[in-house]
Amino acid sequence: MEKLVVKGGGRLNGEVEISGAKNAAVAIIPACLLTKGVCRLENLPDIKDVKLFLTILENLHAKVCYIEKGVVEIDCTEVDCSEPPADLTRKMRGSSYLMGALLGRFRRCAVTSPGGCDFGTRPIDLHIKAFEALGAEVDCSYDIIKINAENITGSNIYFDVVSVGATVNAILAAVLADGMTVIENAAKEPHIVDLSNFLNAMGANIRGAGTDTIKVKGVPELHGGTYAIIPDQIEAGTFMIAAVATKGDVTLKNIIPRHLEPISAKMLEMGARIEECDDSLRIWVPEGTKLKSINFTALPYPGYPTDMQPQLVTLLTTTDGTSTAREGVWDDRFRYVSELRRMGANIRVEGKLAIVNGVPNLMGTTVKAVDLRAGAAMIIAGLMADGTTEITGIHHIDRGYENFESKFVKLGADIHRLQVIEDTGV
Ligand code: EPU
């Protein structure tokens, strides 16, 4: 087991290179199953979820070739299995995308219920609704979801809740269908657009990604090609908040400023300054600025991202006055609040609303990363706090952030990783 040790009080200064987007990568890797050509993926983040997904593909008999840092070639020509191993799929949420991809390729699959961060219930009813609309029969009476279709036929799919995962799965299943599929009330996240751009580059016919109506005209087959994954909106946003939390001055490189607008808007409202260039952004807090308390709601894109909710709540713990944070996506995404309270934060949670009363400072102690983004929030809290913060449960952080602590160290943070010898009780 490992833990992170963070000494607070310093300012972050300098430049940080943002990696490829985790949530785009975990949609694009399974999409390679739909092609028989070689797909060369660039700007892939070196994170546990990506490695795990590549291992799952190898288990299905894909050839995965690591070319250089961030570049992998995937050849799914020989894939002959539509039942990925349960011990691997259970470890990540993105494995649910194997359903759409394998259904699209083989017209059948059997996939174990996916794992991932725990934010209360994480249903897949909308995914199933999409597969059924396309003509598949779905049996999920046990832990294994079995999907079969004689044919996949284009259809109209209306989602009554905006779902990233269901939108990805509907696109994956429809790409090689007969006829046109129209997905209404689709998710508009940057990674939905990235997946569609990837598939179109491989010969698919998808229009409207990034709006709430996506049209997928089925094509007989896809080919291989080269594709670079977009920069990670959430990693970039995490560094923006860390910069503001330490009253620092940080320039993010390799980003798409438009994807960061919902986050930038909140940072500006609090009193930070931002300068945007084509693919970089500088964020800083002018000398003497008192950060303001604010109210926000986490919503699907282009709203403020739920995956940036714990980081912003953490930042608000030491601003003067009262802030509110409403979680508009997940039922239970405030489980990390008890960890912040242990550091002295004054936060009350009422269902999906957190009321944050600013305190003068946080105090370092031992806290747990209860999930991936909560883990990032604990690092920010540690950087803000007086004294030393020890963070356990950091396997969550490694799932989704590439070289996270070394990027912080490059910005001047005092943070390091320690092996913990477990007490076996013997
Ligand atoms: N929902 C349903 N039925 C479904 C699917 C979803 O009711 O069949 C509900 C969920 O319960 C939730 C809402 O719809 O209330 C949105 O869920 P969504 O399906 O959009 O989430 P997801 O696809 O499981 C992805 C990201 C999450 C991110 C959410 C929301 C990946 C691999 N995961 O999850 O990312 O929080 O979208 O933006 O893309 C993270 O990166 O830390 C992370 C958790």
XYZ file of C-alpha atoms and ligand atoms in Angstrom:
470
model
C 0.000 0.000 0.000
C 1.160 3.533 -0.672
C 0.264 6.970 0.645
C 0.992 10.551 -0.333
C 2.523 13.007 2.098
C 1.794 16.676 1.359
C 3.331 19.642 3.194
C 1.047 22.636 2.850
C 1.625 26.337 2.683
C 3.633 26.757 -0.536
C 2.479 28.457 -3.751
C 2.345 26.583 -7.060
C 4.316 28.319 -9.780
C 5.373 27.359 -13.286
C 4.125 25.305 -16.233
C 2.329 21.977 -16.308
C 1.744 19.762 -19.356
C -1.774 18.300 -19.354
C -2.116 14.642 -20.420
C -4.657 13.019 -22.731
C -8.229 12.719 -21.441
C -8.988 9.604 -19.393
C -12.680 9.567 -20.211
C -12.017 9.972 -23.948
C -9.347 7.248 -23.864
C -11.609 4.718 -22.139
C -14.269 5.260 -24.836
C -11.872 5.250 -27.814
C -9.893 2.135 -26.815
C -12.967 -0.167 -26.951
C -14.091 1.614 -30.141
C -11.005 0.073 -31.792
C -12.866 -3.277 -31.546
C -15.138 -2.022 -34.340
C -12.303 -1.799 -36.873
C -10.194 -4.476 -38.475
C -7.426 -2.035 -39.327
C -4.606 -0.915 -37.044
C -5.529 2.108 -34.875
C -2.627 4.251 -33.739
C -3.685 6.253 -30.683
C -1.597 9.241 -29.625
C -1.712 11.378 -26.463
C -2.948 8.380 -24.448
C -2.549 9.043 -20.722
C -0.309 6.635 -18.811
C -2.858 5.762 -16.104
C -4.156 2.552 -14.560
C -7.564 2.646 -16.276
C -5.934 2.854 -19.723
C -3.485 0.031 -18.952
C -6.342 -2.085 -17.636
C -8.421 -1.474 -20.762
C -5.513 -2.402 -23.033
C -5.073 -5.613 -21.024
C -8.767 -6.396 -21.482
C -8.369 -5.982 -25.261
C -5.306 -8.264 -25.226
C -7.401 -10.835 -23.368
C -9.857 -10.712 -26.274
C -6.857 -11.409 -28.595
C -6.196 -7.887 -29.831
C -2.557 -7.000 -30.545
C -1.454 -4.005 -28.490
C 1.915 -2.453 -29.337
C 3.432 0.234 -27.076
C 5.300 2.472 -29.563
C 6.523 5.312 -27.329
C 5.239 7.435 -24.431
C 1.549 8.105 -25.089
C 1.460 6.180 -28.377
C -0.091 2.738 -28.760
C -1.099 0.720 -31.818
C -4.131 -1.523 -31.442
C -4.959 -4.221 -33.966
C -8.285 -5.957 -33.309
C -8.260 -8.073 -36.498
C -7.867 -11.347 -34.595
C -10.359 -10.580 -31.833
C -12.625 -13.616 -31.645
C -14.096 -13.401 -28.150
C -17.103 -11.372 -26.983
C -16.862 -12.305 -23.293
C -14.246 -10.155 -21.556
C -12.812 -11.457 -18.262
C -14.967 -10.492 -15.279
C -12.050 -9.950 -12.883
C -10.812 -7.120 -15.142
C -14.104 -5.528 -16.222
C -15.260 -5.280 -12.610
C -12.371 -2.892 -11.840
C -13.528 0.049 -13.966
C -16.668 1.843 -15.095
C -15.492 2.336 -18.670
C -15.624 -1.439 -19.191
C -19.365 -0.961 -19.797
C -18.346 0.365 -23.233
C -17.355 -3.185 -24.160
C -21.094 -3.885 -24.404
C -21.658 -1.395 -27.247
C -18.396 -2.184 -29.023
C -18.728 -5.988 -28.882
C -22.409 -5.839 -29.782
C -21.513 -3.661 -32.768
C -18.792 -6.054 -33.898
C -20.195 -9.523 -33.061
C -23.926 -8.860 -32.577
C -23.507 -10.474 -29.172
C -21.586 -10.132 -25.915
C -21.568 -11.130 -22.256
C -20.080 -8.496 -19.943
C -19.986 -8.456 -16.140
C -21.495 -5.423 -14.390
C -18.888 -2.636 -14.477
C -17.041 -1.250 -11.421
C -15.759 2.322 -10.915
C -16.114 5.051 -8.275
C -18.974 4.698 -5.804
C -21.392 7.667 -5.947
C -24.528 5.796 -4.875
C -26.460 3.836 -7.471
C -24.958 3.709 -10.974
C -27.720 2.162 -13.100
C -27.305 1.051 -16.743
C -30.993 1.058 -17.683
C -30.424 3.701 -20.381
C -27.626 1.664 -21.984
C -29.990 -1.304 -22.147
C -32.788 0.840 -23.523
C -30.462 1.933 -26.356
C -29.411 -1.643 -27.208
C -33.044 -2.780 -27.224
C -34.039 0.134 -29.467
C -31.410 -1.096 -31.933
C -32.983 -4.562 -31.977
C -30.933 -6.429 -29.358
C -32.245 -8.697 -26.617
C -30.724 -8.013 -23.224
C -30.677 -10.430 -20.302
C -29.369 -8.925 -17.086
C -31.036 -11.253 -14.622
C -27.616 -12.148 -13.139
C -24.380 -10.222 -12.652
C -23.468 -10.907 -16.290
C -25.223 -8.805 -18.905
C -25.909 -10.942 -21.984
C -26.805 -9.130 -25.183
C -27.749 -10.753 -28.482
C -29.041 -9.383 -31.751
C -29.799 -11.008 -35.083
C -29.329 -7.641 -36.613
C -28.606 -4.126 -35.398
C -31.016 -1.751 -37.070
C -30.862 2.038 -36.873
C -33.558 3.543 -34.682
C -34.596 6.576 -32.603
C -33.254 6.598 -29.048
C -34.448 9.158 -26.512
C -32.629 9.392 -23.175
C -34.735 10.883 -20.398
C -31.571 11.505 -18.335
C -28.400 12.859 -19.947
C -25.873 10.022 -19.668
C -22.307 10.016 -20.943
C -22.034 6.232 -20.754
C -25.349 5.483 -22.467
C -24.536 7.984 -25.241
C -21.139 6.330 -25.825
C -22.690 2.860 -25.886
C -25.469 3.932 -28.260
C -22.893 5.399 -30.668
C -20.668 2.301 -30.480
C -23.565 -0.078 -31.116
C -24.982 2.027 -33.973
C -21.831 2.714 -36.006
C -22.049 -0.543 -37.987
C -25.875 -0.827 -37.862
C -28.189 -0.986 -40.860
C -29.639 2.498 -41.382
C -29.787 5.689 -39.326
C -29.827 6.015 -35.540
C -30.909 9.295 -33.974
C -29.888 9.790 -30.334
C -31.923 12.521 -28.613
C -30.961 14.235 -25.349
C -27.430 12.941 -25.867
C -24.522 13.906 -23.606
C -22.411 16.767 -25.027
C -19.142 16.229 -23.127
C -15.869 16.841 -25.003
C -15.115 13.106 -24.854
C -18.367 12.331 -26.737
C -17.150 14.633 -29.517
C -13.696 13.030 -29.367
C -15.105 9.511 -29.682
C -17.215 10.604 -32.676
C -14.239 12.320 -34.320
C -12.170 9.159 -33.837
C -14.867 6.937 -35.340
C -15.411 9.340 -38.264
C -11.652 9.328 -38.921
C -11.950 5.513 -39.165
C -14.809 5.764 -41.710
C -17.952 6.154 -39.568
C -20.725 8.631 -40.377
C -21.650 10.478 -37.156
C -23.064 14.008 -37.154
C -24.139 16.308 -34.337
C -21.774 15.154 -31.561
C -21.510 18.019 -29.072
C -25.210 18.878 -29.530
C -28.104 17.044 -27.920
C -29.053 15.240 -31.153
C -26.512 12.827 -32.594
C -27.165 11.092 -35.923
C -25.264 7.893 -36.666
C -25.637 6.558 -40.200
C -24.492 2.948 -40.191
C -21.575 2.025 -42.476
C -20.579 -1.514 -43.550
C -17.089 -1.343 -42.048
C -14.434 0.874 -40.503
C -10.735 1.062 -41.301
C -7.640 1.833 -39.221
C -5.820 5.154 -38.865
C -4.047 7.532 -36.509
C -5.834 9.649 -33.920
C -4.668 11.959 -31.103
C -6.839 12.026 -27.967
C -7.947 15.426 -26.592
C -6.358 16.898 -23.451
C -7.971 16.056 -20.132
C -10.496 18.733 -19.115
C -10.638 17.435 -15.540
C -6.883 17.157 -15.008
C -6.520 20.714 -16.328
C -9.342 21.945 -14.082
C -7.761 20.232 -11.078
C -4.492 22.117 -11.641
C -6.438 25.384 -12.109
C -8.064 24.964 -8.717
C -4.793 23.888 -7.092
C -3.155 27.056 -8.494
C -5.907 29.250 -7.051
C -5.978 27.333 -3.743
C -2.269 28.087 -3.202
C -2.545 31.696 -4.535
C -0.075 30.571 -7.181
C 0.632 31.364 -10.839
C 0.408 28.366 -13.167
C 0.380 27.978 -16.937
C -1.353 24.883 -18.301
C 0.045 23.580 -21.615
C -1.689 21.241 -24.101
C -5.275 22.193 -23.279
C -8.413 23.299 -25.118
C -9.489 26.522 -23.312
C -13.109 26.171 -24.542
C -13.472 22.897 -22.595
C -12.401 24.727 -19.429
C -14.886 27.611 -19.692
C -17.292 26.347 -16.991
C -14.328 26.071 -14.592
C -12.709 29.352 -15.684
C -16.023 31.167 -15.075
C -16.066 30.054 -11.431
C -12.387 30.892 -10.885
C -12.940 34.403 -12.289
C -16.020 34.828 -10.062
C -13.866 33.989 -7.043
C -11.272 36.622 -7.961
C -8.599 34.695 -9.915
C -7.210 36.020 -13.210
C -6.945 34.004 -16.421
C -5.134 34.580 -19.714
C -5.966 32.187 -22.551
C -3.906 31.358 -25.631
C -4.685 28.796 -28.388
C -3.632 25.722 -26.436
C -2.511 27.085 -23.084
C -3.958 29.021 -20.170
C -2.343 31.002 -17.356
C -4.208 31.264 -14.065
C -3.112 33.284 -11.064
C -4.353 35.125 -7.993
C -3.164 38.736 -7.822
C -1.265 39.753 -4.657
C -3.656 40.787 -1.868
C -6.789 39.234 -3.455
C -9.317 37.807 -0.994
C -11.044 34.904 -2.737
C -14.843 35.193 -2.703
C -17.346 32.564 -1.653
C -19.625 31.424 -4.505
C -22.558 29.120 -5.259
C -22.418 26.454 -7.943
C -24.261 23.445 -9.349
C -22.523 20.472 -10.952
C -24.276 19.615 -14.223
C -23.684 17.766 -17.493
C -21.506 19.662 -20.040
C -21.464 22.587 -20.718
C -22.358 22.990 -17.037
C -19.760 22.944 -14.261
C -18.430 19.310 -14.277
C -19.387 16.938 -11.460
C -15.848 15.527 -11.718
C -14.610 18.961 -10.551
C -17.107 19.265 -7.676
C -14.907 17.912 -4.817
C -11.944 20.093 -5.862
C -14.049 23.301 -5.875
C -15.740 22.497 -2.549
C -12.239 22.042 -1.107
C -11.141 25.443 -2.413
C -14.256 27.050 -0.877
C -13.483 25.735 2.631
C -11.241 28.740 3.413
C -12.992 31.607 1.610
C -14.796 34.197 3.714
C -18.544 33.671 4.057
C -20.841 30.878 2.955
C -20.777 28.996 -0.359
C -23.138 26.328 -1.635
C -22.446 23.381 -3.910
C -25.314 21.480 -5.477
C -24.572 18.071 -7.042
C -26.799 17.797 -10.098
C -25.525 14.505 -11.537
C -24.856 11.890 -8.849
C -26.958 10.886 -5.812
C -24.068 10.520 -3.374
C -20.944 12.489 -4.284
C -20.214 14.170 -0.952
C -18.661 11.159 0.800
C -15.271 12.943 0.878
C -16.711 15.808 2.991
C -16.102 13.919 6.235
C -12.377 13.834 5.334
C -12.327 17.629 4.846
C -14.097 18.055 8.176
C -11.235 16.142 9.804
C -8.979 18.918 8.481
C -11.144 21.586 10.112
C -13.565 22.397 7.264
C -17.057 23.530 8.202
C -19.371 21.820 5.698
C -22.963 20.691 6.165
C -24.469 18.264 3.684
C -28.224 18.205 3.078
C -28.913 15.566 0.445
C -27.386 16.829 -2.794
C -26.482 20.236 -1.337
C -23.299 21.093 0.565
C -23.176 24.321 2.561
C -19.609 25.462 3.101
C -18.868 28.030 5.805
C -15.362 29.365 5.272
C -12.802 28.784 8.044
C -9.468 30.667 8.364
C -7.377 27.601 7.533
C -7.305 23.807 7.155
C -5.019 21.680 9.314
C -3.002 18.732 8.038
C -3.968 15.264 9.239
C -4.452 11.772 7.776
C -7.273 11.579 5.249
C -8.499 9.044 2.737
C -9.046 9.376 -1.023
C -12.538 7.843 -1.150
C -12.641 7.975 -4.955
C -10.634 9.383 -7.867
C -11.663 13.070 -7.849
C -12.028 13.079 -4.064
C -8.374 11.971 -4.030
C -7.407 14.993 -6.143
C -9.383 17.177 -3.732
C -7.412 15.751 -0.775
C -4.144 16.776 -2.465
C -5.497 20.309 -2.932
C -6.607 20.340 0.710
C -3.120 19.188 1.746
C -1.511 21.994 -0.281
C -3.816 24.555 1.393
C -3.434 23.204 4.930
C -1.068 24.129 7.724
C 1.314 21.258 8.457
C 1.449 17.820 6.882
C -1.385 15.831 5.323
C -1.137 12.104 4.675
C -3.456 10.690 2.042
C -4.309 7.000 1.919
C -6.371 5.172 -0.714
C -4.251 6.679 -3.495
C -4.842 3.750 -5.859
C -7.970 5.727 -6.820
C -5.817 8.690 -7.900
C -3.512 6.460 -9.983
C -6.529 5.233 -11.970
C -7.048 8.612 -13.572
C -4.131 11.076 -13.209
C -0.799 10.621 -15.015
C 2.383 11.369 -12.991
C 0.207 13.439 -10.712
C 2.529 14.095 -7.816
C 5.574 14.681 -10.033
C 3.607 17.353 -11.912
C 2.828 19.018 -8.574
C 6.478 18.733 -7.498
C 7.537 20.466 -10.746
C 5.247 23.341 -9.746
C 7.041 23.607 -6.389
C 4.777 21.476 -4.177
C 6.247 19.489 -1.319
C 4.626 16.121 -1.941
C 5.960 12.592 -2.016
C 4.814 8.990 -2.105
C 5.583 6.548 0.699
C 5.274 2.785 0.862
C 3.219 1.738 3.872
C 4.159 -1.519 5.512
C 0.847 -3.148 6.341
C 0.397 -4.516 9.833
C -0.514 -8.148 9.196
C -1.330 -8.659 12.843
C 0.950 -11.722 12.962
N -27.910 7.183 -15.263
C -29.104 6.511 -15.246
N -29.212 5.400 -16.035
C -28.193 4.974 -16.821
C -26.984 5.683 -16.844
C -26.858 6.799 -16.037
O -30.029 6.881 -14.548
O -28.377 3.964 -17.533
C -27.760 8.383 -14.402
C -26.682 8.195 -13.335
O -27.184 7.555 -12.201
C -26.257 9.628 -13.084
C -26.432 10.302 -14.450
O -27.280 9.447 -15.213
O -27.119 10.215 -12.172
C -25.181 10.527 -15.246
O -24.444 9.325 -15.373
P -23.526 9.055 -16.638
O -24.057 7.856 -17.314
O -23.366 10.311 -17.431
O -22.122 8.688 -15.965
P -21.066 7.611 -16.442
O -21.095 7.492 -17.910
O -21.210 6.384 -15.610
C -19.144 9.317 -16.835
C -17.736 9.494 -16.346
C -17.762 9.945 -14.893
C -18.573 11.240 -14.779
C -19.960 11.064 -15.404
C -20.741 12.364 -15.475
C -16.478 7.882 -17.628
C -15.761 6.592 -17.671
N -17.036 8.212 -16.459
O -19.723 8.321 -15.998
O -16.406 10.227 -14.573
O -18.733 11.578 -13.424
O -19.827 10.560 -16.749
O -20.036 13.328 -16.181
O -16.550 8.605 -18.622
C -14.495 10.386 -13.229
O -13.828 10.539 -14.264
O -14.044 10.592 -12.078
C -15.887 9.956 -13.350
C -16.543 9.415 -12.356
